[in-house]
Amino acid sequence: NSFLGGEDEVFYFTATGTGTITIKVNTAGVNSSVYVYDGCPTACSGTTCVTSKTGTGDKTMCASVITGHTYYIVIDSKSICFTYGIAITFPVVSLPGATCASPVSISTLPTLINQESTECYGDDYTNASLGSCGTSYESGEDKVYRYTATGPICLSITLSGASTNNIGCQ
């Protein structure tokens, strides 16, 4: 990977619990990368890349960790030094909209919701789920919204960014 060609910084920790951590790296628009390894990334064997993100801008990612394992977080760029901030939290709390049991409620129409993400939400609904619409978009992280109509209504939903982000709704 060309991102591992620049100067990097490595953080490490030993997990004190099993679960999911959230890692947020603020990079002020720099083209950079973040890798999370289970085991030292320079070792010849026994290292697994748990998750990674590359590209321009801030990065948020989740990683499943296991008690007693040592994890390494490598922050890098293609060729430049840059300033950044990093925050790591454990455990991930239940996110609003993660499932139908805890949807994000929409109370009035019209509603405009900007800058949403399904990052760290999990893939709770798949083509095998009861009531599936049978689309390939059910194979990724999900976010659930709920609107309760008080009578007959025709809803129009516009999802921006679908052509460049490979996202859909149902």
Short mmCIF file of N, CA, C and O in Angstrom, two decimals, residues 9 19 130:
data_model
loop_
_atom_site.label_atom_id
_atom_site.label_comp_id
_atom_site.label_asym_id
_atom_site.label_seq_id
_atom_site.Cartn_x
_atom_site.Cartn_y
_atom_site.Cartn_z
N GLU A 9 3.27 7.06 12.81
CA GLU A 9 3.31 7.01 14.27
C GLU A 9 2.50 5.79 14.69
O GLU A 9 1.46 5.50 14.11
N GLY A 19 -14.88 -6.59 23.00
CA GLY A 19 -15.97 -5.77 22.48
C GLY A 19 -15.50 -4.94 21.31
O GLY A 19 -14.53 -5.28 20.65
N LEU A 130 -35.96 -11.23 7.63
CA LEU A 130 -37.40 -11.25 7.38
C LEU A 130 -37.82 -9.89 6.82
O LEU A 130 -37.46 -8.85 7.35
#
